[in-house]
Structure formats: C-alpha cells, structure tokens
mmCIF file of C-alpha atoms in Angstrom:
data_model
loop_
_atom_site.group_PDB
_atom_site.id
_atom_site.type_symbol
_atom_site.label_atom_id
_atom_site.label_comp_id
_atom_site.label_asym_id
_atom_site.label_seq_id
_atom_site.Cartn_x
_atom_site.Cartn_y
_atom_site.Cartn_z
ATOM 1 C CA MET A 1 -15.188 -1.585 -20.896
ATOM 2 C CA GLU A 2 -14.569 0.969 -18.136
ATOM 3 C CA ARG A 3 -11.073 2.194 -17.505
ATOM 4 C CA VAL A 4 -9.397 0.639 -14.499
ATOM 5 C CA TYR A 5 -7.273 2.694 -12.150
ATOM 6 C CA LYS A 6 -5.120 1.062 -9.510
ATOM 7 C CA LEU A 7 -4.758 3.134 -6.371
ATOM 8 C CA TYR A 8 -1.362 4.822 -5.959
ATOM 9 C CA SER A 9 -0.230 3.571 -9.380
ATOM 10 C CA SER A 10 0.713 7.159 -10.190
ATOM 11 C CA LEU A 11 3.372 7.146 -7.474
ATOM 12 C CA GLY A 12 6.920 6.279 -8.413
ATOM 13 C CA GLU A 13 8.809 3.384 -6.839
ATOM 14 C CA SER A 14 10.826 5.624 -4.582
ATOM 15 C CA GLU A 15 13.052 4.127 -1.928
ATOM 16 C CA GLU A 16 13.019 7.437 -0.073
ATOM 17 C CA ARG A 17 9.609 7.257 1.582
ATOM 18 C CA LYS A 18 10.357 6.821 5.235
ATOM 19 C CA THR A 19 7.322 4.702 5.999
ATOM 20 C CA ARG A 20 7.984 1.259 4.576
ATOM 21 C CA ALA A 21 7.402 -2.449 5.015
ATOM 22 C CA GLU A 22 10.678 -4.347 5.104
ATOM 23 C CA ILE A 23 10.240 -7.906 3.810
ATOM 24 C CA ASP A 24 12.808 -10.419 5.074
ATOM 25 C CA LEU A 25 12.779 -13.206 2.493
ATOM 26 C CA SER A 26 15.175 -15.293 4.568
ATOM 27 C CA ALA A 27 12.472 -15.393 7.263
ATOM 28 C CA LEU A 28 10.049 -16.727 4.662
ATOM 29 C CA ARG A 29 12.559 -19.447 3.795
ATOM 30 C CA HIS A 30 12.935 -20.310 7.474
ATOM 31 C CA ASN A 31 9.185 -20.550 8.040
ATOM 32 C CA TYR A 32 8.622 -22.680 4.947
ATOM 33 C CA ARG A 33 11.339 -25.131 5.948
ATOM 34 C CA LEU A 34 10.055 -25.328 9.518
ATOM 35 C CA LEU A 35 6.481 -26.010 8.390
ATOM 36 C CA ARG A 36 7.595 -28.479 5.733
ATOM 37 C CA GLY A 37 9.382 -30.457 8.414
ATOM 38 C CA ILE A 38 6.256 -30.551 10.566
ATOM 39 C CA VAL A 39 3.811 -31.336 7.760
ATOM 40 C CA THR A 40 5.871 -34.087 6.135
ATOM 41 C CA ALA A 41 7.156 -35.687 9.354
ATOM 42 C CA GLU A 42 4.747 -38.626 9.074
ATOM 43 C CA ASP A 43 4.205 -38.632 5.315
ATOM 44 C CA PRO A 44 6.826 -37.106 2.985
ATOM 45 C CA ASN A 45 4.314 -37.085 0.140
ATOM 46 C CA VAL A 46 2.030 -34.450 1.674
ATOM 47 C CA ARG A 47 2.150 -31.392 -0.589
ATOM 48 C CA MET A 48 2.647 -27.873 0.713
ATOM 49 C CA ILE A 49 0.055 -25.556 -0.818
ATOM 50 C CA ALA A 50 1.294 -21.997 -0.264
ATOM 51 C CA VAL A 51 -1.616 -19.584 0.000
ATOM 52 C CA VAL A 52 -0.420 -16.298 -1.512
ATOM 53 C CA LYS A 53 -3.729 -14.511 -2.019
ATOM 54 C CA ALA A 54 -4.091 -10.784 -1.308
ATOM 55 C CA GLU A 55 -0.519 -10.087 -2.443
ATOM 56 C CA ALA A 56 0.774 -12.834 -0.152
ATOM 57 C CA TYR A 57 -1.086 -11.373 2.820
ATOM 58 C CA GLY A 58 0.219 -7.905 2.044
ATOM 59 C CA HIS A 59 3.864 -8.915 1.610
ATOM 60 C CA GLY A 60 3.939 -8.730 -2.194
ATOM 61 C CA ALA A 61 3.260 -11.929 -4.088
ATOM 62 C CA PRO A 62 5.941 -11.903 -6.829
ATOM 63 C CA ALA A 63 8.956 -11.873 -4.498
ATOM 64 C CA CYS A 64 7.369 -14.355 -2.084
ATOM 65 C CA VAL A 65 6.341 -16.764 -4.849
ATOM 66 C CA SER A 66 9.834 -16.575 -6.325
ATOM 67 C CA VAL A 67 11.438 -17.547 -3.002
ATOM 68 C CA LEU A 68 8.929 -20.336 -2.368
ATOM 69 C CA LEU A 69 9.606 -21.769 -5.824
ATOM 70 C CA ASP A 70 13.303 -21.813 -4.981
ATOM 71 C CA GLU A 71 12.449 -23.695 -1.786
ATOM 72 C CA GLY A 72 10.720 -26.397 -3.805
ATOM 73 C CA CYS A 73 7.095 -25.320 -3.439
ATOM 74 C CA ASP A 74 5.096 -26.422 -6.478
ATOM 75 C CA PHE A 75 1.517 -25.654 -5.430
ATOM 76 C CA PHE A 76 -0.015 -22.229 -4.775
ATOM 77 C CA ALA A 77 -3.503 -21.027 -3.898
ATOM 78 C CA VAL A 78 -4.993 -17.603 -4.599
ATOM 79 C CA SER A 79 -8.399 -15.951 -4.449
ATOM 80 C CA CYS A 80 -9.057 -14.891 -8.045
ATOM 81 C CA ILE A 81 -7.890 -15.313 -11.617
ATOM 82 C CA ASP A 82 -5.873 -12.088 -11.706
ATOM 83 C CA GLU A 83 -3.808 -13.289 -8.745
ATOM 84 C CA ALA A 84 -3.440 -16.716 -10.351
ATOM 85 C CA GLU A 85 -2.148 -15.279 -13.623
ATOM 86 C CA ALA A 86 0.372 -13.166 -11.713
ATOM 87 C CA VAL A 87 1.686 -16.284 -9.951
ATOM 88 C CA ARG A 88 1.909 -18.120 -13.280
ATOM 89 C CA ARG A 89 3.993 -15.286 -14.733
ATOM 90 C CA VAL A 90 6.472 -15.605 -11.864
ATOM 91 C CA CYS A 91 6.633 -19.368 -12.471
ATOM 92 C CA ASN A 92 7.331 -18.750 -16.149
ATOM 93 C CA GLU A 93 10.055 -16.229 -15.333
ATOM 94 C CA LYS A 94 11.687 -18.767 -13.021
ATOM 95 C CA GLN A 95 11.178 -21.507 -15.640
ATOM 96 C CA LYS A 96 9.380 -23.600 -13.052
ATOM 97 C CA GLU A 97 6.040 -25.379 -13.154
ATOM 98 C CA ALA A 98 3.466 -25.310 -10.362
ATOM 99 C CA ASP A 99 -0.184 -26.016 -9.724
ATOM 100 C CA ILE A 100 -2.200 -22.873 -9.024
ATOM 101 C CA LEU A 101 -5.613 -23.173 -7.396
ATOM 102 C CA ILE A 102 -8.190 -20.362 -7.520
ATOM 103 C CA LEU A 103 -10.080 -20.637 -4.236
ATOM 104 C CA GLY A 104 -12.823 -18.166 -5.141
ATOM 105 C CA TYR A 105 -15.137 -17.190 -7.952
ATOM 106 C CA THR A 106 -14.054 -16.783 -11.559
ATOM 107 C CA GLN A 107 -16.524 -15.525 -14.131
ATOM 108 C CA PRO A 108 -17.487 -18.626 -16.166
ATOM 109 C CA SER A 109 -16.899 -16.783 -19.452
ATOM 110 C CA LEU A 110 -13.197 -16.731 -18.537
ATOM 111 C CA ALA A 111 -12.907 -20.519 -18.783
ATOM 112 C CA TYR A 112 -10.545 -20.092 -21.736
ATOM 113 C CA ARG A 113 -8.161 -18.058 -19.583
ATOM 114 C CA ILE A 114 -8.224 -20.650 -16.815
ATOM 115 C CA ALA A 115 -7.164 -23.235 -19.377
ATOM 116 C CA GLU A 116 -4.640 -20.970 -21.099
ATOM 117 C CA TYR A 117 -2.778 -20.291 -17.851
ATOM 118 C CA ARG A 118 -3.067 -23.938 -16.742
ATOM 119 C CA LEU A 119 -4.958 -22.960 -13.588
ATOM 120 C CA ILE A 120 -7.237 -25.002 -11.334
ATOM 121 C CA GLN A 121 -10.673 -23.551 -10.616
ATOM 122 C CA THR A 122 -12.691 -24.248 -7.474
ATOM 123 C CA LEU A 123 -16.212 -25.488 -8.173
ATOM 124 C CA LEU A 124 -18.317 -23.474 -5.749
ATOM 125 C CA SER A 125 -21.594 -25.247 -6.516
ATOM 126 C CA GLU A 126 -23.218 -27.458 -9.124
ATOM 127 C CA SER A 127 -24.919 -24.507 -10.815
ATOM 128 C CA TYR A 128 -21.584 -22.710 -11.058
ATOM 129 C CA ALA A 129 -19.906 -25.837 -12.441
ATOM 130 C CA LEU A 130 -22.544 -26.128 -15.158
ATOM 131 C CA LEU A 131 -21.975 -22.543 -16.269
ATOM 132 C CA LEU A 132 -18.220 -23.062 -16.273
ATOM 133 C CA ASN A 133 -18.596 -26.302 -18.229
ATOM 134 C CA ASN A 134 -20.759 -24.631 -20.861
ATOM 135 C CA ALA A 135 -18.226 -21.841 -21.315
ATOM 136 C CA ALA A 136 -15.348 -24.319 -21.500
ATOM 137 C CA THR A 137 -16.987 -26.521 -24.139
ATOM 138 C CA ALA A 138 -17.967 -23.449 -26.160
ATOM 139 C CA SER A 139 -14.299 -22.383 -26.139
ATOM 140 C CA GLY A 140 -13.053 -25.870 -26.906
ATOM 141 C CA VAL A 141 -11.029 -26.165 -23.677
ATOM 142 C CA THR A 142 -11.031 -28.346 -20.580
ATOM 143 C CA VAL A 143 -10.842 -26.657 -17.186
ATOM 144 C CA ARG A 144 -8.975 -28.333 -14.339
ATOM 145 C CA ALA A 145 -11.019 -28.164 -11.115
ATOM 146 C CA HIS A 146 -11.243 -28.959 -7.428
ATOM 147 C CA VAL A 147 -14.623 -29.482 -5.787
ATOM 148 C CA ALA A 148 -15.320 -27.389 -2.689
ATOM 149 C CA VAL A 149 -17.299 -29.221 -0.005
ATOM 150 C CA ASP A 150 -19.216 -27.330 2.685
ATOM 151 C CA THR A 151 -18.873 -29.321 5.889
ATOM 152 C CA GLY A 152 -19.789 -26.483 8.224
ATOM 153 C CA MET A 153 -18.075 -23.259 7.135
ATOM 154 C CA ASN A 154 -21.259 -22.320 5.250
ATOM 155 C CA ARG A 155 -19.426 -20.136 2.758
ATOM 156 C CA ILE A 156 -19.013 -22.017 -0.522
ATOM 157 C CA GLY A 157 -19.165 -25.613 -1.629
ATOM 158 C CA ILE A 158 -21.461 -28.571 -2.047
ATOM 159 C CA PRO A 159 -23.362 -29.086 1.237
ATOM 160 C CA ALA A 160 -22.420 -32.243 3.145
ATOM 161 C CA HIS A 161 -23.656 -31.702 6.689
ATOM 162 C CA GLY A 162 -25.653 -34.851 7.361
ATOM 163 C CA GLU A 163 -26.933 -38.107 5.919
ATOM 164 C CA GLU A 164 -29.518 -36.479 3.675
ATOM 165 C CA GLU A 165 -27.045 -33.968 2.298
ATOM 166 C CA LEU A 166 -24.369 -36.646 2.001
ATOM 167 C CA SER A 167 -26.460 -38.643 -0.460
ATOM 168 C CA ALA A 168 -27.198 -35.514 -2.449
ATOM 169 C CA ALA A 169 -23.517 -34.516 -2.387
ATOM 170 C CA VAL A 170 -22.449 -37.904 -3.775
ATOM 171 C CA ALA A 171 -24.965 -37.579 -6.598
ATOM 172 C CA THR A 172 -23.779 -34.034 -7.315
ATOM 173 C CA VAL A 173 -20.110 -35.002 -7.522
ATOM 174 C CA LEU A 174 -20.973 -37.912 -9.810
ATOM 175 C CA ARG A 175 -22.772 -35.529 -12.142
ATOM 176 C CA LEU A 176 -19.841 -33.103 -12.072
ATOM 177 C CA ARG A 177 -17.441 -35.888 -13.013
ATOM 178 C CA SER A 178 -19.449 -36.497 -16.179
ATOM 179 C CA LEU A 179 -19.062 -32.939 -17.488
ATOM 180 C CA SER A 180 -16.959 -32.903 -20.641
ATOM 181 C CA GLY A 181 -15.466 -29.439 -20.156
ATOM 182 C CA ILE A 182 -14.264 -29.972 -16.581
ATOM 183 C CA GLN A 183 -11.546 -32.286 -15.282
ATOM 184 C CA ILE A 184 -11.942 -32.847 -11.553
ATOM 185 C CA GLU A 185 -8.521 -33.384 -9.979
ATOM 186 C CA GLY A 186 -9.200 -32.692 -6.324
ATOM 187 C CA MET A 187 -11.666 -32.011 -3.536
ATOM 188 C CA PHE A 188 -11.379 -29.969 -0.356
ATOM 189 C CA THR A 189 -13.132 -28.401 2.585
ATOM 190 C CA HIS A 190 -12.265 -25.567 4.952
ATOM 191 C CA PHE A 191 -12.181 -25.815 8.736
ATOM 192 C CA ALA A 192 -13.970 -22.948 10.479
ATOM 193 C CA ARG A 193 -12.633 -23.341 14.028
ATOM 194 C CA ALA A 194 -9.323 -25.201 13.850
ATOM 195 C CA ASP A 195 -7.435 -22.381 15.585
ATOM 196 C CA GLU A 196 -9.442 -22.447 18.818
ATOM 197 C CA GLU A 197 -8.457 -23.709 22.269
ATOM 198 C CA ALA A 198 -7.438 -27.372 22.400
ATOM 199 C CA GLY A 199 -10.107 -29.664 23.778
ATOM 200 C CA GLY A 200 -12.863 -27.106 23.411
ATOM 201 C CA GLU A 201 -15.929 -26.697 21.234
ATOM 202 C CA GLY A 202 -13.772 -25.611 18.294
ATOM 203 C CA ASP A 203 -11.871 -28.896 18.338
ATOM 204 C CA ARG A 204 -15.102 -30.856 18.462
ATOM 205 C CA PHE A 205 -16.547 -28.933 15.544
ATOM 206 C CA THR A 206 -13.371 -29.429 13.509
ATOM 207 C CA GLU A 207 -13.566 -33.161 14.131
ATOM 208 C CA LEU A 208 -17.203 -33.117 13.011
ATOM 209 C CA GLN A 209 -16.233 -31.344 9.793
ATOM 210 C CA ALA A 210 -13.494 -33.903 9.168
ATOM 211 C CA GLN A 211 -15.911 -36.764 9.707
ATOM 212 C CA ARG A 212 -18.417 -35.244 7.285
ATOM 213 C CA TYR A 213 -15.725 -34.860 4.655
ATOM 214 C CA GLU A 214 -14.415 -38.386 5.089
ATOM 215 C CA ALA A 215 -17.953 -39.760 4.799
ATOM 216 C CA LEU A 216 -18.282 -38.140 1.385
ATOM 217 C CA ARG A 217 -14.823 -39.264 0.334
ATOM 218 C CA HIS A 218 -15.508 -42.885 1.295
ATOM 219 C CA ALA A 219 -18.942 -42.833 -0.330
ATOM 220 C CA LEU A 220 -17.363 -41.766 -3.618
ATOM 221 C CA GLU A 221 -14.728 -44.477 -3.359
ATOM 222 C CA GLU A 222 -17.439 -47.090 -2.798
ATOM 223 C CA ARG A 223 -18.996 -45.994 -6.087
ATOM 224 C CA ASN A 224 -15.655 -46.269 -7.928
ATOM 225 C CA ALA A 225 -15.610 -42.485 -8.249
ATOM 226 C CA ALA A 226 -12.564 -41.705 -6.111
ATOM 227 C CA ILE A 227 -11.043 -38.247 -6.477
ATOM 228 C CA PRO A 228 -7.214 -38.341 -6.530
ATOM 229 C CA PHE A 229 -6.265 -35.312 -4.404
ATOM 230 C CA HIS A 230 -7.708 -34.110 -1.083
ATOM 231 C CA HIS A 231 -6.875 -31.162 1.159
ATOM 232 C CA LEU A 232 -8.675 -30.131 4.332
ATOM 233 C CA CYS A 233 -6.162 -28.311 6.528
ATOM 234 C CA ASN A 234 -5.578 -24.595 6.774
ATOM 235 C CA SER A 235 -2.533 -23.295 8.672
ATOM 236 C CA ALA A 236 -3.847 -24.093 12.141
ATOM 237 C CA ALA A 237 -5.109 -27.574 11.252
ATOM 238 C CA ALA A 238 -1.931 -28.412 9.334
ATOM 239 C CA VAL A 239 0.017 -28.071 12.584
ATOM 240 C CA ARG A 240 -2.584 -29.431 15.016
ATOM 241 C CA ARG A 241 -4.313 -32.229 13.059
ATOM 242 C CA PRO A 242 -1.808 -34.583 11.424
ATOM 243 C CA GLN A 243 -4.676 -37.051 10.876
ATOM 244 C CA SER A 244 -6.313 -34.584 8.467
ATOM 245 C CA ARG A 245 -3.333 -33.669 6.289
ATOM 246 C CA ALA A 246 -4.519 -35.967 3.490
ATOM 247 C CA ASN A 247 -2.638 -35.257 0.231
ATOM 248 C CA GLY A 248 -1.909 -31.607 0.887
ATOM 249 C CA VAL A 249 -2.257 -28.726 3.366
ATOM 250 C CA ARG A 250 -2.985 -25.065 2.673
ATOM 251 C CA LEU A 251 -0.465 -22.874 4.491
ATOM 252 C CA GLY A 252 -1.099 -19.153 4.625
ATOM 253 C CA ILE A 253 -0.529 -16.906 7.615
ATOM 254 C CA LEU A 254 2.069 -19.182 9.232
ATOM 255 C CA LEU A 255 4.353 -18.859 6.220
ATOM 256 C CA PHE A 256 4.637 -15.173 6.969
ATOM 257 C CA GLY A 257 5.527 -15.588 10.616
ATOM 258 C CA ALA A 258 2.163 -14.580 12.023
ATOM 259 C CA ARG A 259 -0.253 -16.756 13.954
ATOM 260 C CA PRO A 260 -3.858 -17.820 13.318
ATOM 261 C CA SER A 261 -4.381 -17.630 17.074
ATOM 262 C CA GLU A 262 -2.513 -17.818 20.365
ATOM 263 C CA GLN A 263 -2.999 -21.593 20.275
ATOM 264 C CA ILE A 264 -0.245 -21.937 17.652
ATOM 265 C CA LEU A 265 3.198 -21.545 19.194
ATOM 266 C CA LEU A 266 6.076 -22.172 16.788
ATOM 267 C CA PRO A 267 9.533 -20.592 16.391
ATOM 268 C CA LEU A 268 8.409 -18.582 13.386
ATOM 269 C CA ARG A 269 10.092 -15.415 12.166
ATOM 270 C CA PRO A 270 7.954 -12.456 11.065
ATOM 271 C CA VAL A 271 8.563 -11.726 7.398
ATOM 272 C CA LEU A 272 7.288 -8.139 7.485
ATOM 273 C CA LYS A 273 8.487 -5.264 9.639
ATOM 274 C CA LEU A 274 6.512 -2.021 9.498
ATOM 275 C CA LYS A 275 8.795 0.952 10.032
ATOM 276 C CA THR A 276 8.920 4.721 9.758
ATOM 277 C CA VAL A 277 10.943 7.610 11.222
ATOM 278 C CA ILE A 278 10.309 10.508 13.561
ATOM 279 C CA SER A 279 9.466 13.454 11.325
ATOM 280 C CA HIS A 280 8.865 16.107 13.988
ATOM 281 C CA LEU A 281 9.353 16.723 17.721
ATOM 282 C CA HIS A 282 7.541 19.229 19.906
ATOM 283 C CA ARG A 283 6.826 19.990 23.554
ATOM 284 C CA LEU A 284 3.309 19.344 24.786
ATOM 285 C CA LEU A 285 2.469 21.881 27.480
ATOM 286 C CA PRO A 286 0.545 20.823 30.600
ATOM 287 C CA GLY A 287 -3.186 20.779 29.944
ATOM 288 C CA GLU A 288 -2.806 20.649 26.163
ATOM 289 C CA SER A 289 -4.213 17.735 24.118
ATOM 290 C CA VAL A 290 -2.937 15.747 21.139
ATOM 291 C CA SER A 291 -4.737 15.209 17.816
ATOM 292 C CA TYR A 292 -8.433 15.226 16.973
ATOM 293 C CA GLY A 293 -11.012 15.081 19.732
ATOM 294 C CA GLY A 294 -8.606 15.838 22.565
ATOM 295 C CA ASP A 295 -8.518 12.188 23.632
ATOM 296 C CA PHE A 296 -5.035 12.500 25.123
ATOM 297 C CA THR A 297 -4.225 15.286 27.571
ATOM 298 C CA SER A 298 -1.301 15.425 29.938
ATOM 299 C CA ASN A 299 -0.997 17.299 33.226
ATOM 300 C CA THR A 300 2.763 17.440 32.793
ATOM 301 C CA GLN A 301 5.021 18.615 30.002
ATOM 302 C CA ARG A 302 5.695 15.825 27.484
ATOM 303 C CA LEU A 303 7.865 15.394 24.400
ATOM 304 C CA ILE A 304 5.715 14.282 21.465
ATOM 305 C CA ALA A 305 7.049 12.834 18.213
ATOM 306 C CA THR A 306 5.077 12.880 14.979
ATOM 307 C CA LEU A 307 5.339 9.918 12.610
ATOM 308 C CA PRO A 308 4.460 9.989 8.866
ATOM 309 C CA ILE A 309 1.969 7.113 8.902
ATOM 310 C CA GLY A 310 -1.794 7.002 9.284
ATOM 311 C CA TYR A 311 -4.946 5.172 8.358
ATOM 312 C CA ALA A 312 -4.481 5.891 4.641
ATOM 313 C CA ASP A 313 -1.461 3.609 4.955
ATOM 314 C CA GLY A 314 -3.630 0.935 6.551
ATOM 315 C CA PHE A 315 -2.515 1.939 10.042
ATOM 316 C CA LEU A 316 -5.845 1.778 11.836
ATOM 317 C CA ARG A 317 -7.222 4.423 14.176
ATOM 318 C CA ALA A 318 -7.907 1.571 16.589
ATOM 319 C CA TYR A 319 -4.147 1.174 17.100
ATOM 320 C CA SER A 320 -4.056 4.283 19.283
ATOM 321 C CA GLY A 321 -2.461 3.365 22.609
ATOM 322 C CA ALA A 322 -0.339 0.586 21.104
ATOM 323 C CA SER A 323 3.412 0.448 21.663
ATOM 324 C CA VAL A 324 6.198 1.192 19.184
ATOM 325 C CA THR A 325 9.964 0.744 19.439
ATOM 326 C CA VAL A 326 12.140 3.801 18.824
ATOM 327 C CA GLU A 327 15.830 3.300 18.026
ATOM 328 C CA THR A 328 17.244 6.174 20.049
ATOM 329 C CA GLN A 329 20.805 7.278 20.752
ATOM 330 C CA ASN A 330 20.348 5.558 24.123
ATOM 331 C CA GLY A 331 19.196 2.279 22.573
ATOM 332 C CA PRO A 332 15.712 0.961 21.767
ATOM 333 C CA ARG A 333 12.869 2.509 23.759
ATOM 334 C CA VAL A 334 9.226 1.393 23.873
ATOM 335 C CA CYS A 335 6.804 4.306 23.517
ATOM 336 C CA PRO A 336 3.002 4.608 23.340
ATOM 337 C CA ILE A 337 0.925 6.008 20.495
ATOM 338 C CA VAL A 338 -1.035 8.957 21.911
ATOM 339 C CA GLY A 339 -4.097 10.724 20.587
ATOM 340 C CA ARG A 340 -6.146 9.716 17.580
ATOM 341 C CA ILE A 341 -4.337 8.392 14.531
ATOM 342 C CA CYS A 342 -4.807 10.723 11.559
ATOM 343 C CA MET A 343 -5.024 9.958 7.845
ATOM 344 C CA ASP A 344 -1.308 10.445 7.228
ATOM 345 C CA GLN A 345 0.294 10.942 10.640
ATOM 346 C CA CYS A 346 0.232 9.784 14.228
ATOM 347 C CA MET A 347 1.957 10.818 17.441
ATOM 348 C CA ILE A 348 3.939 9.007 20.133
ATOM 349 C CA ASP A 349 5.150 10.046 23.572
ATOM 350 C CA VAL A 350 8.973 9.987 23.640
ATOM 351 C CA THR A 351 9.497 11.868 26.908
ATOM 352 C CA ASP A 352 12.867 11.131 28.544
ATOM 353 C CA THR A 353 13.952 8.672 25.835
ATOM 354 C CA GLY A 354 16.571 10.762 24.031
ATOM 355 C CA ALA A 355 14.629 10.422 20.758
ATOM 356 C CA ARG A 356 15.583 12.704 17.877
ATOM 357 C CA GLU A 357 14.141 13.567 14.473
ATOM 358 C CA GLY A 358 15.085 10.866 11.967
ATOM 359 C CA ASP A 359 15.167 8.048 14.509
ATOM 360 C CA THR A 360 13.754 4.779 13.199
ATOM 361 C CA VAL A 361 10.460 3.566 14.637
ATOM 362 C CA THR A 362 9.290 -0.067 14.359
ATOM 363 C CA PHE A 363 5.620 -0.859 14.896
ATOM 364 C CA PHE A 364 5.708 -4.633 14.578
ATOM 365 C CA GLY A 365 7.779 -7.389 13.022
ATOM 366 C CA ASN A 366 10.425 -8.185 15.615
ATOM 367 C CA THR A 367 8.305 -10.966 17.154
ATOM 368 C CA PRO A 368 4.920 -12.524 16.287
ATOM 369 C CA GLU A 369 3.561 -11.177 19.583
ATOM 370 C CA GLU A 370 3.947 -7.555 18.432
ATOM 371 C CA LEU A 371 1.546 -7.974 15.527
ATOM 372 C CA SER A 372 -0.897 -9.894 17.699
ATOM 373 C CA ALA A 373 -0.899 -7.024 20.206
ATOM 374 C CA TYR A 374 -1.948 -4.612 17.443
ATOM 375 C CA ALA A 375 -4.638 -7.017 16.259
ATOM 376 C CA ASN A 376 -5.993 -7.453 19.778
ATOM 377 C CA ARG A 377 -6.143 -3.714 20.307
ATOM 378 C CA ALA A 378 -8.168 -3.324 17.106
ATOM 379 C CA GLN A 379 -10.331 -6.341 18.027
ATOM 380 C CA THR A 380 -9.333 -8.086 14.818
ATOM 381 C CA VAL A 381 -6.877 -10.746 13.619
ATOM 382 C CA ASP A 382 -3.263 -10.670 12.468
ATOM 383 C CA TYR A 383 -4.395 -11.404 8.902
ATOM 384 C CA GLU A 384 -6.350 -8.162 8.646
ATOM 385 C CA CYS A 385 -3.545 -6.023 10.046
ATOM 386 C CA LEU A 386 -1.191 -7.287 7.335
ATOM 387 C CA CYS A 387 -3.622 -7.240 4.436
ATOM 388 C CA LEU A 388 -4.800 -3.695 5.194
ATOM 389 C CA LEU A 389 -1.359 -2.139 4.727
ATOM 390 C CA SER A 390 -2.028 -0.013 1.680
ATOM 391 C CA SER A 391 -0.114 0.118 -1.577
ATOM 392 C CA ARG A 392 1.116 3.565 -0.533
ATOM 393 C CA VAL A 393 3.526 1.748 1.790
ATOM 394 C CA PRO A 394 6.480 0.548 -0.315
ATOM 395 C CA ARG A 395 7.674 -3.001 0.235
ATOM 396 C CA LEU A 396 11.460 -3.235 0.433
ATOM 397 C CA TYR A 397 12.926 -6.721 0.096
ATOM 398 C CA TYR A 398 16.120 -8.182 1.458
ATOM 399 C CA ASP A 399 17.389 -11.720 1.824
ATOM 400 C CA GLN A 400 19.962 -12.272 4.539
ATOM 401 C CA GLU A 401 20.535 -15.830 3.354
ATOM 402 C CA VAL A 402 21.874 -14.701 -0.001
ATOM 403 C CA HIS A 403 23.346 -11.478 1.454
ATOM 404 C CA LYS A 404 21.648 -8.975 -0.766
ATOM 405 C CA GLU A 405 18.971 -6.333 -0.814
ATOM 406 C CA ILE A 406 16.240 -6.482 -3.418
ATOM 407 C CA TYR A 407 14.054 -3.531 -4.241
ATOM 408 C CA PRO A 408 10.912 -3.669 -6.358
#
C-alpha cells in the first residue's frame, strides 16, 4: 500500500499563526436549537440528522460533533467511511451512541469495517448493493443500510422518475430486502432545487420529486414491504417544506450559520469567523500598481496594508474587490481588497482609516450576509467558501456559553 501524506500534517498546532478561523461553538448550539424548534414544531418525533461531512463544512468535525452530541443530536451524516469512523470515535469518547450514515461510496470490501463501527451505508444502486452484500456475507457480518432513490437529482440512487421506473424501483427494493448481508433500515432522496425562489420552477420541481418518492414509498407499503425510516429534506427543504420532513431531516449548512440561498432568512449565527492581522503597511505612490498584473492602479497616494492570507489558505483569487473589516484605533473600518490575491498574501486599501500593523482584520463571520457576499463575488456558494479553507488555517475554538476557550 502506498504511503499516505496529509497536507500540512508536518506543521505544529501553533496558536501563533495570525491567520485563523475562530469557531464559536455557542453559535452552533444556538443554530441547532433554533432549527430543532422549527423542525419539530409539528411533530416532535422528527429526527435531526446533522450533516458533518468535509470536516463539518470546514469547521472541524470533532469539536462540532461533540457539541451536537451534548445538544441531544443522535444522528449524523458524512460522505465517506473515514469521516464516519472519526465521528464514531468522538461518540465513544463522549460515551454516547448515535446513528452515522455514509452518504457516498464505500468500497464493498470494507463491509466488515462498516459493521465494526456500527455505521449505516447508502445503497447507491442495485449492482453496488450486490457487491456490498457479497463482501458482508463473506466476512460474516450484516451491514445496516439506507436506500438512495433518484427522483430527479440524477446523481446516485435507484431511478424513480416515472411509472415505468417506479415499477422497476419497487422490484429492485424488494430484491434488496432479501439480501442476507444487508439490513435495510431507511430510504431517502435528495432535493435538487429546494433552495430556489418560492413559487418558481424550483418549487414545482421539488414537489415533483416529493411526489415521485411518495409513490415509491406507498407502492412498497402496498406490498407489505414498508421501510421504517424516511428522509427527504436537506437544509432548505427542512425549513420550507414541513410536509416533507417525514421521519428525519438532513441539516448541513444552516447548522453553521450560513445559508443555502437568499431564500432562507433565519436568525442564525455564523459559527466561523475568518481573521488575520495587518502584517505590513506601505505608501502606494500615484501611478503605481498593486500585485500581479497591475490590475489595481491609483492616481492618488494610498496607504496599502498587506495581509498574510492567500489562495493557498483557500482564500480565492476571485475574492479580489471584496470588503474586509479592520479593527483600527478609530473603531472598525470597512476596506476593499485591492490587486490580485497571491498564494500567501493579499492587500487592502486602508487610506485614512488609522490602521496600524497588528490590527485585526475580519473577512467574514459577523453576519451570514458577509460570507454570501464573498460567494457571490466568486460566483459560487457559501458551502464552497467554507469547505475550501485549507488545513493551513488553524481552527481555534471557544464556547461563550460555557465561558471557556478550547484549542485543538
């Protein structure tokens, strides 16, 4: 087997690096409680499935899982088996039990590990389920599973788009239920457009997906093959479609105080603040340009501050022109990023602000709108901005609710 090297694993866990992501765990508690109140308002039995894949959307999964366990969360979803095992280890450390669903692909030969860690594997297709079943029976284990149903996302799952596919889907699920190495405990689908404008084409397509799913669910019940647990809603649908909450909802980006789209307006608190400091100040003479390519040139003298963050930290070149907040001796001042963002540094215009070397700079994290502004500038989504923050950026944890700082 090849050696595996994790990027930046050679770096120590220094608290001195001035570029950092501050993780407010009390904000995570607030968001979870707010969403729990919304989701369970009509049915207290709806389960909250916390999606903590990709290191909890870049926030660091262990600390976030630990807090969510304390808040009573007992169901998590991740993308792969390595993430699932990491969540299980946190559960074991906290001496708490939880269901952990792997939403993506796991090599069938690892069926024994799925069983050993008491995980739930998504069945992506019938052919995949057969391979997983063979590996499970060969290892003498039974794998817990949820069936993915493709109602229109066209990514993974058993197709169930129309009458012809519905009949085939029913037959497929019946065959899967007969496999000796797999225990089917749930079924789910994923909405592709639940975060779009109310009353528009996205809403109509989401309703169509829900109808397709319910047709399969009812068809299975008519054949005495009911599946006990169903979940359809992602973050956006969990808030906007109470009729689709079923037995559980998958909550991801909203837990972390960011928004799937501008259609979701809730009093959420951002969990992550991206910060750095001013490392250098210099005068930009009239007619001179800043950074590569000479994209920014001023006809007047300007005061330019250099910041120790760049695209190697996951701070995209497309963010050039975005606003930052500098904590100056005269109070907070909003300043623009000027010139192209470099690998390890970028520049801002702090003319007439009173900024000094060492002043703290916040990019986003005070309000959900700040992150969305960065995402819009890069023509992407809030999710990507968070997930792309590299492991070179240390995550520093604090919890105002329990009045303590926690460092990794």
